[in-house]
Short mmCIF file of C-alpha atoms and ligand atoms in Angstrom, two decimals:
data_model
loop_
_atom_site.label_atom_id
_atom_site.label_comp_id
_atom_site.label_asym_id
_atom_site.label_seq_id
_atom_site.Cartn_x
_atom_site.Cartn_y
_atom_site.Cartn_z
CA MET A 1 14.75 23.19 2.86
CA LYS A 2 13.71 23.74 -0.09
CA PRO A 3 13.69 20.91 -2.97
CA ALA A 4 16.79 20.88 -5.54
CA PRO A 5 16.14 22.50 -8.71
CA PHE A 6 14.45 19.77 -10.96
CA ASP A 7 11.82 19.55 -14.54
CA HIS A 8 7.87 19.17 -14.51
CA ALA A 9 6.26 17.27 -17.73
CA ARG A 10 2.80 16.81 -17.80
CA PRO A 11 2.36 13.99 -20.34
CA ALA A 12 -0.61 13.82 -22.67
CA ASN A 13 -0.82 9.67 -21.53
CA LEU A 14 0.31 6.93 -20.28
CA ALA A 15 3.20 6.53 -23.32
CA ASP A 16 4.54 9.54 -22.96
CA ALA A 17 4.89 9.42 -19.46
CA ILE A 18 6.62 6.02 -19.75
CA ALA A 19 8.73 7.61 -22.63
CA LEU A 20 9.38 10.65 -20.42
CA LEU A 21 10.75 7.78 -17.45
CA ASP A 22 12.27 5.46 -19.88
CA ALA A 23 14.32 8.16 -21.54
CA GLN A 24 15.62 10.29 -18.45
CA ALA A 25 17.33 7.95 -15.41
CA GLY A 26 16.86 10.04 -13.10
CA ALA A 27 13.09 11.41 -13.89
CA ARG A 28 10.71 10.32 -11.13
CA VAL A 29 6.76 9.61 -10.76
CA LEU A 30 4.65 12.05 -8.98
CA ALA A 31 1.03 11.19 -8.38
CA GLY A 32 -0.18 13.26 -5.44
CA GLY A 33 3.29 14.28 -4.03
CA GLN A 34 1.24 13.50 -0.16
CA SER A 35 5.10 11.51 0.18
CA LEU A 36 7.34 12.36 -2.39
CA GLY A 37 6.79 16.90 -1.69
CA PRO A 38 7.94 15.81 1.63
CA MET A 39 11.05 14.01 0.40
CA LEU A 40 11.40 16.68 -2.18
CA ASN A 41 11.81 19.55 0.55
CA LEU A 42 13.96 17.00 2.03
CA ARG A 43 16.27 16.80 -0.58
CA LEU A 44 15.66 12.72 0.63
CA ALA A 45 14.79 12.45 -3.26
CA GLN A 46 16.45 15.00 -6.42
CA PRO A 47 14.89 13.64 -9.10
CA SER A 48 16.01 15.48 -12.52
CA LEU A 49 12.40 15.69 -13.88
CA LEU A 50 8.93 15.48 -12.50
CA VAL A 51 6.29 12.77 -14.87
CA GLN A 52 3.22 14.02 -13.28
CA VAL A 53 0.70 11.05 -13.77
CA ASN A 54 -2.26 12.39 -11.86
CA HIS A 55 -4.45 13.66 -14.44
CA LEU A 56 -4.24 10.48 -16.98
CA SER A 57 -6.90 8.30 -17.74
CA GLU A 58 -5.02 5.25 -18.38
CA LEU A 59 -4.33 5.11 -14.18
CA ALA A 60 -7.64 6.77 -13.30
CA GLY A 61 -10.73 4.99 -12.41
CA ALA A 62 -12.48 1.59 -11.58
CA ALA A 63 -14.01 -1.70 -12.96
CA ALA A 64 -14.85 -4.83 -11.31
CA ASP A 65 -15.36 -7.99 -13.62
CA ALA A 66 -17.04 -11.73 -11.39
CA GLU A 67 -13.91 -12.55 -9.57
CA THR A 68 -11.70 -8.88 -9.09
CA VAL A 69 -12.33 -4.93 -8.82
CA THR A 70 -9.02 -3.43 -11.07
CA ILE A 71 -8.47 0.18 -9.21
CA GLY A 72 -6.35 2.76 -11.14
CA ALA A 73 -3.53 3.79 -9.23
CA SER A 74 -4.71 7.64 -9.49
CA VAL A 75 -7.56 6.80 -7.47
CA THR A 76 -6.89 8.41 -4.75
CA HIS A 77 -7.95 7.09 -0.47
CA ALA A 78 -11.09 9.83 -0.84
CA SER A 79 -12.90 8.14 -3.74
CA ILE A 80 -12.13 4.86 -1.80
CA ALA A 81 -13.49 6.45 1.09
CA ASP A 82 -15.90 7.64 -0.27
CA GLY A 83 -17.61 4.65 -2.14
CA LEU A 84 -16.49 5.50 -5.63
CA VAL A 85 -14.87 2.16 -6.10
CA PRO A 86 -16.91 -1.33 -6.34
CA ASP A 87 -17.03 -2.55 -3.15
CA ILE A 88 -14.50 -6.22 -3.41
CA GLY A 89 -17.07 -7.41 0.02
CA GLY A 90 -17.84 -6.24 3.46
CA GLY A 91 -16.72 -2.77 2.75
CA VAL A 92 -13.40 -3.41 3.28
CA LEU A 93 -11.68 -1.09 1.08
CA ALA A 94 -13.12 1.97 2.29
CA ARG A 95 -13.11 1.23 6.07
CA VAL A 96 -9.00 0.99 5.43
CA ALA A 97 -8.95 3.65 3.50
CA GLU A 98 -11.20 6.25 5.76
CA ASN A 99 -8.24 5.33 8.44
CA ILE A 100 -5.37 6.48 6.37
CA ALA A 101 -4.55 9.72 7.43
CA TYR A 102 -6.55 12.92 7.51
CA ARG A 103 -8.91 14.09 4.69
CA ALA A 104 -6.02 16.37 3.38
CA VAL A 105 -4.08 13.95 2.37
CA ARG A 106 -7.18 11.02 1.73
CA ASN A 107 -7.56 14.16 -0.90
CA ARG A 108 -4.11 13.72 -3.29
CA GLY A 109 -3.05 11.12 -1.81
CA THR A 110 -2.83 7.09 -4.59
CA ILE A 111 -3.22 3.90 -4.08
CA GLY A 112 -0.61 3.46 -6.48
CA GLY A 113 1.75 6.08 -4.94
CA SER A 114 0.90 4.48 -1.46
CA LEU A 115 2.67 1.37 -3.00
CA CYS A 116 4.85 2.59 -4.04
CA HIS A 117 6.52 4.69 -1.84
CA ALA A 118 6.56 1.66 0.42
CA ASP A 119 6.72 3.05 3.81
CA PRO A 120 6.35 -0.23 6.30
CA ALA A 121 3.49 1.92 8.08
CA ALA A 122 1.80 2.11 5.17
CA ASP A 123 -2.16 0.95 4.91
CA TRP A 124 -3.01 -0.52 1.89
CA VAL A 125 1.33 -2.01 1.76
CA THR A 126 -0.27 -4.15 4.64
CA VAL A 127 -3.96 -4.38 3.44
CA LEU A 128 -3.69 -5.45 -0.10
CA SER A 129 -1.36 -7.93 0.49
CA ALA A 130 -2.83 -9.89 2.84
CA LEU A 131 -6.18 -9.45 -0.09
CA ASP A 132 -3.68 -11.52 -2.12
CA ALA A 133 -3.77 -8.11 -4.20
CA ALA A 134 -1.69 -7.79 -7.64
CA VAL A 135 0.11 -5.04 -8.39
CA LEU A 136 -0.31 -4.27 -12.43
CA LEU A 137 2.54 -2.54 -13.88
CA GLN A 138 3.49 -0.98 -17.22
CA GLY A 139 6.83 0.41 -18.89
CA ALA A 140 8.92 0.89 -22.24
CA ALA A 141 9.27 -2.98 -22.40
CA GLY A 142 5.72 -4.15 -21.54
CA SER A 143 3.38 -5.06 -19.15
CA ARG A 144 3.42 -7.76 -15.82
CA SER A 145 1.53 -8.44 -13.32
CA ILE A 146 2.93 -9.37 -10.51
CA PRO A 147 1.59 -10.54 -6.37
CA ALA A 148 1.56 -6.46 -3.72
CA HIS A 149 3.31 -8.88 -1.71
CA ASP A 150 6.17 -9.67 -3.82
CA PHE A 151 5.93 -5.83 -4.71
CA ILE A 152 7.20 -4.62 -1.93
CA GLN A 153 10.84 -5.83 -1.16
CA GLY A 154 11.79 -3.75 2.03
CA ALA A 155 10.86 -0.03 3.94
CA PHE A 156 10.24 2.01 0.96
CA ARG A 157 12.21 -0.63 -1.67
CA THR A 158 9.73 -1.96 -4.14
CA ALA A 159 10.07 -4.36 -7.57
CA LEU A 160 9.46 -1.33 -9.70
CA LEU A 161 12.07 -1.66 -12.46
CA PRO A 162 13.88 1.40 -14.06
CA GLY A 163 11.29 3.19 -16.48
CA GLU A 164 8.26 1.73 -14.89
CA MET A 165 4.80 2.37 -13.35
CA VAL A 166 2.20 1.26 -11.68
CA VAL A 167 -1.18 0.78 -13.83
CA ALA A 168 -3.30 -0.97 -11.27
CA VAL A 169 -4.02 -2.94 -8.76
CA ARG A 170 -6.20 -5.41 -8.51
CA VAL A 171 -7.81 -7.48 -5.95
CA PRO A 172 -9.29 -10.47 -6.00
CA ARG A 173 -13.88 -9.89 -4.38
CA LEU A 174 -14.13 -11.69 -1.06
CA SER A 175 -17.08 -14.79 -0.89
CA ALA A 176 -19.94 -13.83 0.52
CA ASP A 177 -18.48 -16.58 3.80
CA ALA A 178 -15.50 -14.39 4.18
CA HIS A 179 -14.50 -13.68 7.49
CA TRP A 180 -12.13 -10.42 7.84
CA ALA A 181 -10.63 -8.00 10.05
CA TYR A 182 -8.23 -5.02 9.99
CA GLU A 183 -6.35 -3.72 13.52
CA LYS A 184 -3.57 -1.29 13.67
CA ALA A 185 -2.28 0.73 16.73
CA CYS A 186 -2.06 4.83 16.76
CA ARG A 187 -0.80 7.03 19.21
CA LYS A 188 -3.50 9.12 17.61
CA PRO A 189 -6.53 9.37 15.09
CA GLY A 190 -4.35 9.80 11.38
CA ASP A 191 -0.79 9.19 12.55
CA PHE A 192 1.22 6.42 10.51
CA ALA A 193 0.58 3.22 12.83
CA HIS A 194 2.75 1.45 15.10
CA ALA A 195 1.66 -2.03 14.77
CA MET A 196 -0.82 -3.40 12.18
CA SER A 197 -2.81 -6.78 11.35
CA ALA A 198 -4.98 -8.10 8.78
CA VAL A 199 -6.89 -11.20 8.87
CA LEU A 200 -8.01 -13.33 5.73
CA LEU A 201 -10.07 -16.19 6.56
CA ASP A 202 -12.38 -16.92 3.56
CA GLY A 203 -13.22 -20.60 2.83
CA THR A 204 -9.72 -22.79 2.39
CA ARG A 205 -7.82 -18.91 1.97
CA ARG A 206 -6.24 -17.59 5.26
CA ARG A 207 -3.81 -15.50 5.05
CA ALA A 208 -2.60 -12.79 7.58
CA VAL A 209 0.15 -10.28 7.44
CA ILE A 210 1.57 -8.59 9.91
CA GLY A 211 2.48 -4.85 8.80
CA ALA A 212 4.31 -1.25 10.35
CA LEU A 213 7.62 -3.74 11.58
CA GLY A 214 9.76 -1.40 10.14
CA GLY A 215 10.59 -3.59 6.75
CA ARG A 216 8.43 -6.38 4.72
CA PRO A 217 5.54 -7.24 5.48
CA LEU A 218 4.99 -10.28 7.64
CA LEU A 219 2.64 -13.15 5.48
CA LEU A 220 1.28 -15.58 7.22
CA GLU A 221 -0.88 -18.53 5.45
CA ASP A 222 -3.16 -21.66 5.96
CA ASP A 223 -2.30 -23.27 9.55
CA ALA A 224 0.15 -20.44 9.95
CA VAL A 225 -2.73 -18.02 11.09
CA THR A 226 -2.88 -18.49 14.71
CA ASN A 227 -1.03 -16.50 17.66
CA ASP A 228 1.25 -18.72 18.02
CA GLY A 229 1.88 -18.63 14.31
CA ALA A 230 2.55 -15.08 14.84
CA ILE A 231 4.30 -15.81 17.89
CA ARG A 232 6.43 -17.84 15.69
CA ALA A 233 7.10 -15.43 12.96
CA LEU A 234 7.91 -12.08 14.41
CA ARG A 235 10.37 -13.74 16.41
CA ASP A 236 13.16 -14.40 13.52
CA VAL A 237 11.94 -9.89 13.34
CA SER A 238 15.12 -9.46 14.66
CA ALA A 239 14.60 -5.43 14.47
CA LEU A 240 11.47 -5.46 16.80
CA ASP A 241 12.09 -4.56 20.24
CA GLN A 242 9.71 -6.00 23.41
CA VAL A 243 7.20 -3.09 23.37
CA HIS A 244 6.75 -3.38 19.28
CA ARG A 245 6.99 -6.89 19.69
CA HIS A 246 4.48 -6.44 21.83
CA MET A 247 2.30 -4.14 20.69
CA GLN A 248 1.89 -5.89 17.00
CA LEU A 249 0.48 -9.11 19.21
CA ALA A 250 -1.85 -7.39 21.12
CA VAL A 251 -2.52 -5.61 17.22
CA PHE A 252 -2.50 -9.56 16.15
CA ARG A 253 -4.66 -11.67 18.46
CA ARG A 254 -7.61 -8.92 18.33
CA ALA A 255 -7.66 -9.05 14.31
CA LEU A 256 -7.73 -13.17 14.04
CA ALA A 257 -10.42 -12.36 17.28
CA LYS A 258 -12.01 -9.77 14.80
CA ALA A 259 -12.02 -12.48 12.10
CA GLN A 260 -13.04 -15.52 13.67
CA ALA A 261 -16.11 -14.21 15.66
C1 LIG B 1 1.01 14.03 7.32
C2 LIG B 1 0.81 12.72 6.28
C3 LIG B 1 -0.07 11.42 7.18
C4 LIG B 1 0.13 10.00 6.71
N1 LIG B 1 -0.77 8.65 7.14
C5 LIG B 1 -0.38 8.28 6.42
C6 LIG B 1 -0.96 6.73 7.61
O1 LIG B 1 -1.76 6.61 7.97
N2 LIG B 1 -1.16 5.53 6.63
C7 LIG B 1 -0.57 5.13 5.12
O2 LIG B 1 -1.22 4.38 5.29
N3 LIG B 1 -0.34 6.40 4.94
C8 LIG B 1 -0.16 7.87 4.51
N4 LIG B 1 0.67 8.82 4.71
C9 LIG B 1 1.00 9.34 3.70
C10 LIG B 1 -0.34 9.12 2.05
O3 LIG B 1 -1.02 7.41 1.66
C11 LIG B 1 0.27 9.09 0.46
O4 LIG B 1 -0.90 8.65 -0.47
C12 LIG B 1 0.93 8.31 0.11
O5 LIG B 1 2.20 7.22 1.04
C13 LIG B 1 1.80 8.81 -1.39
O6 LIG B 1 0.78 8.69 -2.16
P1 LIG B 1 0.83 9.68 -3.91
O7 LIG B 1 -0.11 10.14 -4.81
O8 LIG B 1 0.37 10.83 -2.65
O9 LIG B 1 1.99 9.79 -3.97
P2 LIG B 1 3.59 10.21 -4.28
O10 LIG B 1 4.15 11.29 -3.06
O11 LIG B 1 3.23 11.20 -5.31
O12 LIG B 1 4.49 9.48 -4.74
C14 LIG B 1 5.37 8.57 -4.33
C15 LIG B 1 6.54 7.64 -4.40
O13 LIG B 1 5.69 6.47 -5.17
C16 LIG B 1 6.03 6.83 -6.93
N5 LIG B 1 4.80 6.42 -7.80
C17 LIG B 1 3.84 7.63 -7.42
N6 LIG B 1 2.86 7.34 -8.39
C18 LIG B 1 3.28 6.40 -8.58
C19 LIG B 1 3.15 4.82 -9.90
N7 LIG B 1 1.74 4.43 -10.52
N8 LIG B 1 3.96 4.49 -10.89
C20 LIG B 1 5.21 3.87 -10.40
N9 LIG B 1 5.51 5.05 -9.18
C21 LIG B 1 4.77 5.67 -8.41
C22 LIG B 1 6.77 8.43 -7.33
O14 LIG B 1 7.64 8.62 -7.90
C23 LIG B 1 6.94 8.97 -5.21
O15 LIG B 1 8.54 8.01 -5.56
C24 LIG B 1 0.36 10.09 4.87
C25 LIG B 1 1.29 10.58 4.73
C26 LIG B 1 0.71 12.32 5.63
C27 LIG B 1 1.20 13.42 4.17
#
């Protein structure tokens, strides 16, 4: 199948991109096209206008201060895997990025596009929630910032308002004695995961996120970051069958054990 007809715009700057999105209800952002491309071909998405954004300097690059690293929405998985983004500690971001899909996908796919697509099995959806990252948004009405965990509202559903864009992701740095683990189960390397868990033990900050659940990732905090906490939380996810529940628990246990080692 081929896409339904659409117009294409390549705005000169972020303000023009936002004005285009604001002016046309059927307009949609095009970043790396790795998820939107197939959706267009299958006619699951039929925008009237595609607003190309991955050339915009306002969405490129990364900046670091003492507490955070801010990554532009159009930074590709490949740039992060190649260490072109400042490290938050322990090479965490690079290790996650290098295990996303295949090099060809990583060369074009962006961190912002991944979050906005909100596939429950996407790596950044789970990892940025566990790292307590903030998503920076901009629209015609102004800018705002929300926690990554609140940004993802369900399978392929986000907190983006009409005409709004993700401009960056701000990730807190890990302390020197932080312990971190990220584990996933895939049928073969490069495939989307069937089960995934990220665990962060950083001083008094304890967070774990179980992803690839078919909906919003599950967030465990503080005393709930235990095997029993995960069992209790997964009991509430009614959509899981026995095999999937078992796989999720096995992956969570592996991640927790690694973080505690
Ligand atoms: C074969 C294959 C395997 C893959 N495997 C994995 C995997 O293992 N793990 C994984 O995490 N991902 C995987 N992906 C997805 C990949 O990571 C994509 O890069 C990502 O999902 C979308 O990023 P993109 O830049 O291509 O966004 P696009 O496809 O351009 O856009 C995706 C959606 O986000 C919106 N959007 C994009 N940028 C913005 C923005 N700045 N503001 C507002 N809306 C925006 C678009 O309108 C669209 O709705 C895979 C993809 C393919 C094709």
